[in-house]
PDB file of C-alpha atoms and ligand atoms in Angstrom:
ATOM      1  CA  MET A  24       0.967 -21.694  -4.092  1.00 52.00           C
ATOM      2  CA  SER A  25      -1.596 -23.040  -0.417  1.00 51.00           C
ATOM      3  CA  MET A  26      -3.534 -20.894   1.520  1.00 48.00           C
ATOM      4  CA  ASP A  27      -0.622 -23.355   3.910  1.00 53.00           C
ATOM      5  CA  GLN A  28       2.327 -22.747   2.020  1.00 55.00           C
ATOM      6  CA  GLY A  29       1.641 -19.193   1.984  1.00 51.00           C
ATOM      7  CA  ARG A  30       1.761 -19.034   5.633  1.00 55.00           C
ATOM      8  CA  SER A  31       4.799 -21.239   6.379  1.00 69.00           C
ATOM      9  CA  MET A  32       6.537 -18.989   4.010  1.00 79.00           C
ATOM     10  CA  MET A  33       5.342 -16.014   6.187  1.00 90.00           C
ATOM     11  CA  ASP A  34       6.617 -17.564   9.391  1.00 94.00           C
ATOM     12  CA  ARG A  35       9.778 -16.065   9.365  1.00 94.00           C
ATOM     13  CA  TRP A  36       8.374 -12.622   9.393  1.00 97.00           C
ATOM     14  CA  ARG A  37       6.652 -13.787  13.297  1.00 97.00           C
ATOM     15  CA  GLY A  38       7.018 -11.081  15.773  1.00 97.00           C
ATOM     16  CA  ARG A  39       7.806  -8.326  13.278  1.00 97.00           C
ATOM     17  CA  VAL A  40       6.616  -4.749  13.000  1.00 98.00           C
ATOM     18  CA  ALA A  41       4.592  -4.032   9.297  1.00 98.00           C
ATOM     19  CA  VAL A  42       3.236  -0.574   8.905  1.00 98.00           C
ATOM     20  CA  VAL A  43       0.237   0.093   6.634  1.00 99.00           C
ATOM     21  CA  THR A  44      -0.866   3.281   5.116  1.00 99.00           C
ATOM     22  CA  GLY A  45      -4.620   3.477   4.747  1.00 98.00           C
ATOM     23  CA  ALA A  46      -6.274   1.321   5.667  1.00 98.00           C
ATOM     24  CA  SER A  47      -9.449   2.274   7.204  1.00 98.00           C
ATOM     25  CA  SER A  48     -10.882   0.888   4.167  1.00 98.00           C
ATOM     26  CA  GLY A  49     -10.466  -0.969   1.259  1.00 98.00           C
ATOM     27  CA  ILE A  50      -6.633  -3.077   0.271  1.00 98.00           C
ATOM     28  CA  GLY A  51      -5.171  -1.313   3.422  1.00 99.00           C
ATOM     29  CA  ARG A  52      -7.656  -2.825   5.574  1.00 98.00           C
ATOM     30  CA  ALA A  53      -7.406  -6.164   4.154  1.00 98.00           C
ATOM     31  CA  VAL A  54      -3.715  -6.496   4.159  1.00 98.00           C
ATOM     32  CA  ALA A  55      -3.549  -5.468   8.178  1.00 98.00           C
ATOM     33  CA  LEU A  56      -5.879  -7.743   8.938  1.00 98.00           C
ATOM     34  CA  ASP A  57      -4.077 -10.238   7.330  1.00 98.00           C
ATOM     35  CA  LEU A  58      -0.301  -9.568   8.601  1.00 98.00           C
ATOM     36  CA  LEU A  59      -2.569  -9.540  11.790  1.00 98.00           C
ATOM     37  CA  LYS A  60      -3.261 -12.622  11.678  1.00 97.00           C
ATOM     38  CA  ALA A  61       0.398 -13.603   9.776  1.00 97.00           C
ATOM     39  CA  GLY A  62       1.515 -13.316  13.367  1.00 98.00           C
ATOM     40  CA  MET A  63       3.273 -10.041  12.668  1.00 98.00           C
ATOM     41  CA  ARG A  64       3.223  -7.002  14.862  1.00 98.00           C
ATOM     42  CA  VAL A  65       1.301  -4.342  12.544  1.00 98.00           C
ATOM     43  CA  ALA A  66       0.971  -0.146  12.884  1.00 98.00           C
ATOM     44  CA  VAL A  67      -1.654   1.345  10.749  1.00 99.00           C
ATOM     45  CA  CYS A  68      -2.674   5.299   9.732  1.00 99.00           C
ATOM     46  CA  ALA A  69      -5.459   6.950   7.916  1.00 98.00           C
ATOM     47  CA  ARG A  70      -7.613   9.827   8.361  1.00 98.00           C
ATOM     48  CA  ARG A  71     -10.317   8.634   9.826  1.00 98.00           C
ATOM     49  CA  LEU A  72      -9.616   7.066  13.354  1.00 98.00           C
ATOM     50  CA  GLU A  73     -12.539   5.416  14.077  1.00 98.00           C
ATOM     51  CA  LEU A  74     -11.801   3.311  11.120  1.00 98.00           C
ATOM     52  CA  ILE A  75      -8.747   1.656  12.806  1.00 98.00           C
ATOM     53  CA  GLU A  76      -8.619   1.456  16.432  1.00 98.00           C
ATOM     54  CA  ASN A  77     -10.231  -1.756  16.231  1.00 98.00           C
ATOM     55  CA  LEU A  78      -8.446  -3.471  13.801  1.00 98.00           C
ATOM     56  CA  GLY A  79      -6.240  -5.454  16.312  1.00 98.00           C
ATOM     57  CA  PHE A  80      -8.994  -6.270  18.907  1.00 98.00           C
ATOM     58  CA  GLU A  81     -11.286  -7.636  15.420  1.00 98.00           C
ATOM     59  CA  ALA A  82      -8.136  -9.904  14.055  1.00 98.00           C
ATOM     60  CA  GLY A  83      -8.013 -10.985  18.412  1.00 98.00           C
ATOM     61  CA  VAL A  84      -4.609  -9.765  19.058  1.00 98.00           C
ATOM     62  CA  PRO A  85      -4.882  -5.874  20.140  1.00 98.00           C
ATOM     63  CA  ASP A  86      -1.474  -5.996  21.660  1.00 98.00           C
ATOM     64  CA  ALA A  87       0.379  -6.576  18.802  1.00 98.00           C
ATOM     65  CA  PHE A  88      -1.712  -3.728  16.972  1.00 98.00           C
ATOM     66  CA  MET A  89      -1.237   0.368  16.767  1.00 98.00           C
ATOM     67  CA  ALA A  90      -3.195   3.216  15.048  1.00 98.00           C
ATOM     68  CA  LYS A  91      -2.603   6.071  14.578  1.00 98.00           C
ATOM     69  CA  ALA A  92      -4.336   9.115  13.053  1.00 98.00           C
ATOM     70  CA  ALA A  93      -2.386  11.227  10.292  1.00 98.00           C
ATOM     71  CA  ASP A  94      -2.874  12.851   7.085  1.00 98.00           C
ATOM     72  CA  LEU A  95      -0.407  12.570   4.679  1.00 98.00           C
ATOM     73  CA  ARG A  96      -0.497  15.135   2.820  1.00 98.00           C
ATOM     74  CA  VAL A  97       1.233  16.898   6.052  1.00 98.00           C
ATOM     75  CA  GLU A  98       4.511  15.846   6.390  1.00 98.00           C
ATOM     76  CA  SER A  99       5.100  16.596  10.506  1.00 98.00           C
ATOM     77  CA  GLU A 100       2.113  13.842  10.129  1.00 98.00           C
ATOM     78  CA  ILE A 101       4.370  11.490   8.265  1.00 98.00           C
ATOM     79  CA  GLY A 102       6.815  11.933  10.819  1.00 98.00           C
ATOM     80  CA  GLY A 103       4.790  12.011  13.631  1.00 98.00           C
ATOM     81  CA  PHE A 104       3.434   7.974  12.921  1.00 98.00           C
ATOM     82  CA  PHE A 105       6.946   6.866  12.045  1.00 98.00           C
ATOM     83  CA  ASP A 106       8.117   8.586  15.131  1.00 98.00           C
ATOM     84  CA  ALA A 107       5.253   6.597  16.853  1.00 98.00           C
ATOM     85  CA  VAL A 108       6.126   3.657  15.792  1.00 98.00           C
ATOM     86  CA  LYS A 109       9.932   3.362  16.479  1.00 97.00           C
ATOM     87  CA  SER A 110       8.806   4.663  20.298  1.00 97.00           C
ATOM     88  CA  HIS A 111       6.457   1.596  20.724  1.00 97.00           C
ATOM     89  CA  TRP A 112       8.283  -1.044  18.849  1.00 97.00           C
ATOM     90  CA  GLN A 113      12.179  -0.028  17.874  1.00 94.00           C
ATOM     91  CA  GLY A 114      12.277   0.141  14.736  1.00 96.00           C
ATOM     92  CA  VAL A 115      10.184  -1.255  11.439  1.00 98.00           C
ATOM     93  CA  HIS A 116      10.963  -4.396   8.889  1.00 98.00           C
ATOM     94  CA  VAL A 117       7.801  -3.680   6.283  1.00 98.00           C
ATOM     95  CA  LEU A 118       5.981  -1.104   4.690  1.00 98.00           C
ATOM     96  CA  VAL A 119       3.331  -1.496   2.623  1.00 99.00           C
ATOM     97  CA  ASN A 120       2.579   2.329   0.528  1.00 99.00           C
ATOM     98  CA  ASN A 121      -1.201   1.854   0.699  1.00 98.00           C
ATOM     99  CA  ALA A 122      -2.514   5.192   0.994  1.00 99.00           C
ATOM    100  CA  GLY A 123      -3.823   6.628  -2.398  1.00 98.00           C
ATOM    101  CA  LEU A 124      -7.004   8.252  -3.989  1.00 98.00           C
ATOM    102  CA  GLY A 125      -8.366   9.561  -7.676  1.00 98.00           C
ATOM    103  CA  PHE A 126     -10.301  12.473  -8.680  1.00 98.00           C
ATOM    104  CA  GLU A 127     -12.470  11.924 -12.628  1.00 97.00           C
ATOM    105  CA  GLY A 128     -12.260  14.717 -14.485  1.00 97.00           C
ATOM    106  CA  GLU A 129     -10.456  16.090 -17.197  1.00 97.00           C
ATOM    107  CA  LEU A 130      -7.142  17.574 -17.705  1.00 97.00           C
ATOM    108  CA  SER A 131      -7.785  20.496 -19.488  1.00 97.00           C
ATOM    109  CA  THR A 132     -10.746  21.241 -16.713  1.00 98.00           C
ATOM    110  CA  GLN A 133      -9.292  20.157 -13.374  1.00 98.00           C
ATOM    111  CA  ASN A 134      -9.277  21.828 -10.020  1.00 97.00           C
ATOM    112  CA  PRO A 135      -5.668  21.928  -9.294  1.00 98.00           C
ATOM    113  CA  GLY A 136      -6.027  21.536  -5.529  1.00 98.00           C
ATOM    114  CA  GLU A 137      -7.166  17.477  -7.131  1.00 98.00           C
ATOM    115  CA  TRP A 138      -4.124  16.859  -8.619  1.00 98.00           C
ATOM    116  CA  ARG A 139      -2.177  18.445  -5.783  1.00 98.00           C
ATOM    117  CA  GLN A 140      -3.314  16.215  -3.397  1.00 98.00           C
ATOM    118  CA  MET A 141      -3.162  12.961  -5.492  1.00 98.00           C
ATOM    119  CA  LEU A 142       0.173  14.249  -5.944  1.00 98.00           C
ATOM    120  CA  ASP A 143       0.837  14.541  -2.569  1.00 98.00           C
ATOM    121  CA  VAL A 144      -0.701  11.013  -1.556  1.00 98.00           C
ATOM    122  CA  ASN A 145       0.100   9.108  -4.287  1.00 98.00           C
ATOM    123  CA  VAL A 146       3.570   9.916  -4.752  1.00 99.00           C
ATOM    124  CA  LEU A 147       5.560  12.292  -2.234  1.00 99.00           C
ATOM    125  CA  ALA A 148       3.306  10.770   0.552  1.00 99.00           C
ATOM    126  CA  LEU A 149       4.704   6.915  -0.156  1.00 99.00           C
ATOM    127  CA  GLY A 150       8.286   9.178  -1.084  1.00 99.00           C
ATOM    128  CA  ILE A 151       8.836  10.551   2.644  1.00 99.00           C
ATOM    129  CA  CYS A 152       7.564   7.354   4.354  1.00 99.00           C
ATOM    130  CA  THR A 153       9.857   5.258   2.226  1.00 98.00           C
ATOM    131  CA  GLN A 154      12.784   7.330   3.515  1.00 98.00           C
ATOM    132  CA  GLN A 155      11.221   7.095   6.903  1.00 98.00           C
ATOM    133  CA  ALA A 156      11.370   3.255   6.608  1.00 98.00           C
ATOM    134  CA  LEU A 157      14.369   2.728   5.393  1.00 98.00           C
ATOM    135  CA  SER A 158      15.692   5.215   8.630  1.00 97.00           C
ATOM    136  CA  GLN A 159      14.247   1.994  10.617  1.00 97.00           C
ATOM    137  CA  MET A 160      15.140  -0.665   8.635  1.00 96.00           C
ATOM    138  CA  GLY A 161      17.849  -3.410   8.191  1.00 82.00           C
ATOM    139  CA  GLY A 162      19.844  -2.757  11.254  1.00 81.00           C
ATOM    140  CA  HIS A 163      21.784  -6.120  12.680  1.00 82.00           C
ATOM    141  CA  GLY A 164      21.127  -6.920   9.098  1.00 87.00           C
ATOM    142  CA  GLU A 165      17.874  -8.045   9.422  1.00 93.00           C
ATOM    143  CA  GLU A 166      16.060  -8.126   6.056  1.00 96.00           C
ATOM    144  CA  GLY A 167      12.843  -5.641   4.905  1.00 97.00           C
ATOM    145  CA  GLN A 168      10.346  -5.260   2.093  1.00 98.00           C
ATOM    146  CA  VAL A 169       8.945  -2.093   1.304  1.00 98.00           C
ATOM    147  CA  ILE A 170       5.534  -3.190  -1.135  1.00 99.00           C
ATOM    148  CA  ASN A 171       4.073   0.185  -2.996  1.00 99.00           C
ATOM    149  CA  ILE A 172       0.810  -0.352  -4.275  1.00 99.00           C
ATOM    150  CA  GLY A 173       0.713   1.300  -7.754  1.00 98.00           C
ATOM    151  CA  SER A 174      -1.892   0.341 -10.673  1.00 98.00           C
ATOM    152  CA  MET A 175      -2.202  -1.019 -13.519  1.00 98.00           C
ATOM    153  CA  SER A 176      -3.074   2.855 -14.235  1.00 98.00           C
ATOM    154  CA  GLY A 177       0.657   3.592 -14.419  1.00 98.00           C
ATOM    155  CA  GLN A 178       1.727   0.713 -16.921  1.00 98.00           C
ATOM    156  CA  ARG A 179      -0.966   2.170 -19.653  1.00 97.00           C
ATOM    157  CA  VAL A 180      -3.379   5.144 -20.088  1.00 97.00           C
ATOM    158  CA  PRO A 181      -7.085   3.729 -20.534  1.00 94.00           C
ATOM    159  CA  ALA A 182      -9.024   5.858 -22.227  1.00 94.00           C
ATOM    160  CA  GLY A 183     -11.330   7.791 -20.523  1.00 94.00           C
ATOM    161  CA  SER A 184      -9.131   7.930 -16.966  1.00 95.00           C
ATOM    162  CA  ASN A 185      -7.713  10.384 -14.998  1.00 97.00           C
ATOM    163  CA  GLY A 186      -4.471  11.618 -16.566  1.00 98.00           C
ATOM    164  CA  MET A 187      -3.126  13.129 -13.218  1.00 98.00           C
ATOM    165  CA  TYR A 188      -4.146   9.820 -11.738  1.00 98.00           C
ATOM    166  CA  CYS A 189      -2.239   7.853 -14.044  1.00 98.00           C
ATOM    167  CA  ALA A 190       0.897   9.797 -14.066  1.00 98.00           C
ATOM    168  CA  THR A 191       1.118   9.653  -9.906  1.00 98.00           C
ATOM    169  CA  LYS A 192       1.418   5.549 -10.805  1.00 98.00           C
ATOM    170  CA  PHE A 193       3.963   5.858 -13.463  1.00 98.00           C
ATOM    171  CA  ALA A 194       5.674   8.177 -10.638  1.00 99.00           C
ATOM    172  CA  VAL A 195       5.301   4.973  -8.397  1.00 99.00           C
ATOM    173  CA  ARG A 196       7.289   2.622 -10.650  1.00 98.00           C
ATOM    174  CA  ALA A 197      10.202   5.490 -11.354  1.00 98.00           C
ATOM    175  CA  LEU A 198      10.479   5.212  -7.598  1.00 98.00           C
ATOM    176  CA  THR A 199       9.945   1.729  -6.959  1.00 98.00           C
ATOM    177  CA  GLU A 200      12.549   1.203  -9.953  1.00 98.00           C
ATOM    178  CA  SER A 201      14.889   3.788  -8.179  1.00 98.00           C
ATOM    179  CA  PHE A 202      14.711   2.528  -4.009  1.00 98.00           C
ATOM    180  CA  ARG A 203      15.604  -0.507  -6.086  1.00 98.00           C
ATOM    181  CA  GLN A 204      19.001   0.546  -7.467  1.00 98.00           C
ATOM    182  CA  GLU A 205      19.626   2.668  -4.105  1.00 98.00           C
ATOM    183  CA  LEU A 206      18.827  -0.266  -2.396  1.00 97.00           C
ATOM    184  CA  HIS A 207      21.203  -2.251  -4.370  1.00 97.00           C
ATOM    185  CA  ALA A 208      24.018  -0.153  -4.837  1.00 98.00           C
ATOM    186  CA  ALA A 209      24.054   0.143  -0.958  1.00 96.00           C
ATOM    187  CA  ASN A 210      24.353  -3.234  -0.406  1.00 96.00           C
ATOM    188  CA  ARG A 211      21.098  -3.406   2.241  1.00 96.00           C
ATOM    189  CA  PRO A 212      19.049  -5.813   2.836  1.00 96.00           C
ATOM    190  CA  VAL A 213      15.808  -4.730   2.158  1.00 97.00           C
ATOM    191  CA  ARG A 214      14.161  -6.010  -0.838  1.00 98.00           C
ATOM    192  CA  ILE A 215      11.180  -3.284  -2.924  1.00 98.00           C
ATOM    193  CA  CYS A 216       8.060  -4.398  -4.876  1.00 98.00           C
ATOM    194  CA  GLU A 217       5.470  -2.792  -6.725  1.00 98.00           C
ATOM    195  CA  ILE A 218       1.878  -4.691  -7.201  1.00 99.00           C
ATOM    196  CA  SER A 219      -0.312  -3.196  -9.736  1.00 98.00           C
ATOM    197  CA  PRO A 220      -3.866  -3.951  -9.490  1.00 98.00           C
ATOM    198  CA  GLY A 221      -6.585  -3.177 -12.375  1.00 98.00           C
ATOM    199  CA  LEU A 222     -10.124  -2.914 -10.696  1.00 98.00           C
ATOM    200  CA  VAL A 223     -10.508  -4.062  -7.352  1.00 98.00           C
ATOM    201  CA  GLU A 224     -13.734  -3.484  -5.701  1.00 98.00           C
ATOM    202  CA  THR A 225     -13.124  -1.446  -2.545  1.00 98.00           C
ATOM    203  CA  GLY A 226     -14.237   2.919  -1.553  1.00 96.00           C
ATOM    204  CA  PHE A 227     -11.538   3.739  -3.750  1.00 97.00           C
ATOM    205  CA  ALA A 228     -14.554   4.218  -7.106  1.00 95.00           C
ATOM    206  CA  ALA A 229     -16.641   5.937  -5.292  1.00 95.00           C
ATOM    207  CA  HIS A 230     -14.818   7.941  -4.032  1.00 95.00           C
ATOM    208  CA  TYR A 231     -12.872   8.975  -7.706  1.00 96.00           C
ATOM    209  CA  GLY A 232     -16.178   8.905  -9.232  1.00 95.00           C
ATOM    210  CA  GLY A 233     -17.874  11.166  -6.502  1.00 95.00           C
ATOM    211  CA  SER A 234     -20.985   8.714  -5.283  1.00 95.00           C
ATOM    212  CA  GLU A 235     -22.112   5.208  -4.546  1.00 95.00           C
ATOM    213  CA  ASP A 236     -23.939   4.909  -8.121  1.00 95.00           C
ATOM    214  CA  ALA A 237     -20.694   5.466  -9.908  1.00 93.00           C
ATOM    215  CA  ALA A 238     -18.671   3.029  -7.699  1.00 95.00           C
ATOM    216  CA  GLU A 239     -21.152   0.732  -8.270  1.00 95.00           C
ATOM    217  CA  LYS A 240     -21.399   1.149 -12.379  1.00 93.00           C
ATOM    218  CA  THR A 241     -17.420   1.017 -12.112  1.00 93.00           C
ATOM    219  CA  TYR A 242     -18.421  -2.455 -10.356  1.00 95.00           C
ATOM    220  CA  GLY A 243     -20.894  -4.033 -11.555  1.00 95.00           C
ATOM    221  CA  ALA A 244     -19.240  -4.271 -15.840  1.00 93.00           C
ATOM    222  CA  PHE A 245     -17.986  -7.487 -14.881  1.00 96.00           C
ATOM    223  CA  LYS A 246     -16.287  -9.386 -12.142  1.00 98.00           C
ATOM    224  CA  CYS A 247     -13.725  -6.914 -10.272  1.00 98.00           C
ATOM    225  CA  LEU A 248     -10.577  -7.664  -7.767  1.00 98.00           C
ATOM    226  CA  GLN A 249     -11.370  -8.270  -3.933  1.00 98.00           C
ATOM    227  CA  SER A 250      -8.799  -7.341  -1.613  1.00 98.00           C
ATOM    228  CA  GLU A 251      -8.594 -10.363  -0.240  1.00 98.00           C
ATOM    229  CA  ASP A 252      -6.280 -10.701  -3.840  1.00 98.00           C
ATOM    230  CA  ILE A 253      -4.065  -8.489  -3.150  1.00 98.00           C
ATOM    231  CA  VAL A 254      -3.365  -9.853   0.088  1.00 98.00           C
ATOM    232  CA  ASP A 255      -2.508 -12.676  -1.481  1.00 98.00           C
ATOM    233  CA  ALA A 256      -0.398 -11.068  -3.951  1.00 98.00           C
ATOM    234  CA  VAL A 257       1.342  -8.948  -0.798  1.00 98.00           C
ATOM    235  CA  ARG A 258       1.831 -12.712   0.991  1.00 98.00           C
ATOM    236  CA  TYR A 259       3.751 -13.813  -1.871  1.00 98.00           C
ATOM    237  CA  VAL A 260       5.504 -11.221  -2.097  1.00 98.00           C
ATOM    238  CA  LEU A 261       6.945 -11.637   1.292  1.00 98.00           C
ATOM    239  CA  GLY A 262       7.195 -14.856   1.340  1.00 97.00           C
ATOM    240  CA  GLN A 263       9.831 -15.184  -0.857  1.00 97.00           C
ATOM    241  CA  PRO A 264      13.863 -16.377   0.145  1.00 95.00           C
ATOM    242  CA  THR A 265      15.344 -13.247   0.770  1.00 95.00           C
ATOM    243  CA  HIS A 266      17.887 -14.100  -2.584  1.00 96.00           C
ATOM    244  CA  VAL A 267      14.413 -13.750  -5.072  1.00 97.00           C
ATOM    245  CA  GLN A 268      13.208 -10.253  -5.030  1.00 97.00           C
ATOM    246  CA  VAL A 269       9.519  -9.737  -6.544  1.00 98.00           C
ATOM    247  CA  HIS A 270       9.894  -6.267  -8.343  1.00 96.00           C
ATOM    248  CA  ASP A 271       6.311  -6.405 -10.434  1.00 98.00           C
ATOM    249  CA  VAL A 272       3.024  -7.393 -10.029  1.00 98.00           C
ATOM    250  CA  LEU A 273       0.339  -7.090 -12.734  1.00 98.00           C
ATOM    251  CA  ILE A 274      -2.740  -8.149 -11.651  1.00 98.00           C
ATOM    252  CA  ARG A 275      -6.006  -7.396 -13.386  1.00 98.00           C
ATOM    253  CA  PRO A 276      -9.898  -9.070 -13.293  1.00 98.00           C
ATOM    254  CA  THR A 277      -9.711 -11.597 -15.840  1.00 98.00           C
ATOM    255  CA  GLY A 278     -12.981  -9.147 -17.452  1.00 97.00           C
ATOM    256  CA  GLN A 279     -10.675  -6.128 -17.404  1.00 97.00           C
ATOM    257  CA  ALA A 280     -10.135  -5.198 -21.104  1.00 94.00           C
ATOM    258  CA  SER A 281      -7.899  -2.404 -20.645  1.00 92.00           C
TER     259      SER A 281
HETATM  260  N1  NAP B 305      -9.522   0.066  -5.932  1.00 80.22           N
HETATM  261  C1  NAP B 305      -9.457  -0.300  -7.533  1.00 80.22           C
HETATM  262  O1  NAP B 305      -9.557  -0.331  -8.319  1.00 80.22           O
HETATM  263  C2  NAP B 305      -7.307   0.068  -7.249  1.00 80.22           C
HETATM  264  C3  NAP B 305      -6.637  -0.467  -8.642  1.00 80.22           C
HETATM  265  C4  NAP B 305      -4.962  -0.124  -8.255  1.00 80.22           C
HETATM  266  C5  NAP B 305      -4.812   0.670  -7.217  1.00 80.22           C
HETATM  267  N2  NAP B 305      -5.849   0.701  -6.089  1.00 80.22           N
HETATM  268  C6  NAP B 305      -4.418   1.225  -5.340  1.00 80.22           C
HETATM  269  O2  NAP B 305      -4.871   0.823  -4.219  1.00 80.22           O
HETATM  270  C7  NAP B 305      -3.917   1.938  -2.387  1.00 80.22           C
HETATM  271  C8  NAP B 305      -6.173   1.265  -2.459  1.00 80.22           C
HETATM  272  O3  NAP B 305      -6.793   1.986  -2.661  1.00 80.22           O
HETATM  273  P1  NAP B 305      -8.047   1.580  -2.270  1.00 80.22           P
HETATM  274  O4  NAP B 305      -8.806   0.795  -3.566  1.00 80.22           O
HETATM  275  O5  NAP B 305      -7.870   0.752  -0.745  1.00 80.22           O
HETATM  276  O6  NAP B 305      -9.081   2.293  -1.953  1.00 80.22           O
HETATM  277  P2  NAP B 305     -10.069   3.175  -0.533  1.00 80.22           P
HETATM  278  O7  NAP B 305     -10.465   1.591  -0.047  1.00 80.22           O
HETATM  279  O8  NAP B 305     -10.954   4.817  -0.494  1.00 80.22           O
HETATM  280  O9  NAP B 305      -8.628   2.913   0.798  1.00 80.22           O
HETATM  281  C9  NAP B 305      -8.219   4.276   0.158  1.00 80.22           C
HETATM  282  C10 NAP B 305      -7.159   4.551   1.507  1.00 80.22           C
HETATM  283  O10 NAP B 305      -6.053   5.197   1.180  1.00 80.22           O
HETATM  284  C11 NAP B 305      -6.409   6.709   2.381  1.00 80.22           C
HETATM  285  N3  NAP B 305      -5.882   7.881   2.624  1.00 80.22           N
HETATM  286  C12 NAP B 305      -6.650   8.044   1.102  1.00 80.22           C
HETATM  287  N4  NAP B 305      -5.787  10.117   1.541  1.00 80.22           N
HETATM  288  C13 NAP B 305      -5.523   9.897   2.596  1.00 80.22           C
HETATM  289  C14 NAP B 305      -4.745  10.735   2.834  1.00 80.22           C
HETATM  290  N5  NAP B 305      -4.575  12.014   2.966  1.00 80.22           N
HETATM  291  N6  NAP B 305      -3.919  10.367   4.312  1.00 80.22           N
HETATM  292  C15 NAP B 305      -3.885   9.364   5.093  1.00 80.22           C
HETATM  293  N7  NAP B 305      -4.147   8.195   4.013  1.00 80.22           N
HETATM  294  C16 NAP B 305      -5.090   8.444   3.177  1.00 80.22           C
HETATM  295  C17 NAP B 305      -7.595   6.249   2.754  1.00 80.22           C
HETATM  296  O11 NAP B 305      -7.845   6.509   4.662  1.00 80.22           O
HETATM  297  P3  NAP B 305      -9.015   7.707   4.480  1.00 80.22           P
HETATM  298  O12 NAP B 305      -9.794   8.099   4.650  1.00 80.22           O
HETATM  299  O13 NAP B 305      -9.632   7.287   6.130  1.00 80.22           O
HETATM  300  O14 NAP B 305      -7.415   8.489   5.132  1.00 80.22           O
HETATM  301  C18 NAP B 305      -8.357   5.147   2.611  1.00 80.22           C
HETATM  302  O15 NAP B 305      -7.883   3.882   3.778  1.00 80.22           O
HETATM  303  C19 NAP B 305      -4.322   2.930  -3.871  1.00 80.22           C
HETATM  304  O16 NAP B 305      -2.707   3.407  -3.814  1.00 80.22           O
HETATM  305  C20 NAP B 305      -5.354   2.862  -5.053  1.00 80.22           C
HETATM  306  O17 NAP B 305      -4.728   3.734  -5.945  1.00 80.22           O
HETATM  307  C21 NAP B 305      -7.175   1.158  -6.531  1.00 80.22           C
END
């Protein structure tokens, strides 16, 4: 599929509302900018408001953009964000559950506070954001799409990786499939997909390993995926006709062994 075909397949989403969580960095930022360029109206959240508030200007469409600071570990902040989207634009058509984080460490010694943060953001917030978006989707038979950014760490447990991070991404798979079954049973015009990347060069590894040195080591071993590679997958999912539900996309860097 060429970029031009991707664009025309995206045409029916023009003017529709997309929500992207965790748009202050990496994959979320790239997806938000791309959806703005594709003509969607885009609402984003993250804790670092200063890194998201100007994305609309950056894409040259400030009126099609809204940003709100939200800590997704706090349920009332998730509710406040979705309430703001509803009052601004009446509803949501596309949700990209992207926000997520990891902490390196061994299970037998890791601080449970780090476990709680990963579970809160990667699992619970993803579920609550989906509930919120579904309550605003599908009115008048309009199509909707949920895209969960999972991970290859939700497909297998690589030696040396953090077990709780993997557990959160295995949970994303279960949630994606359960939501799919519920949407099917309810005959709702909403599709759901999980995109599971291998290593992507973003802010993730510096956070995970606790330093820029750790990130350089992680991303220096071979040519990693770039956020734009995940943007292409998002565009592919959104570009499908309504009878096609792309449910699972697994993407590894060619150089990644596990
Ligand atoms: N990079 C990889 O190799 C890789 C591989 C597979 C899957 N993934 C997944 O891809 C997704 C995006 O990660 P990335 O690689 O783009 O990493 P990133 O550059 O570190 O971006 C993570 C985003 O999540 C947001 N976030 C984290 N905690 C949050 C909270 N409590 N409330 C609100 N937002 C929060 C961050 O915003 P603030 O800090 O401003 O709040 C940031 O915008 C994650 O789900 C990650 O698990 C990444």
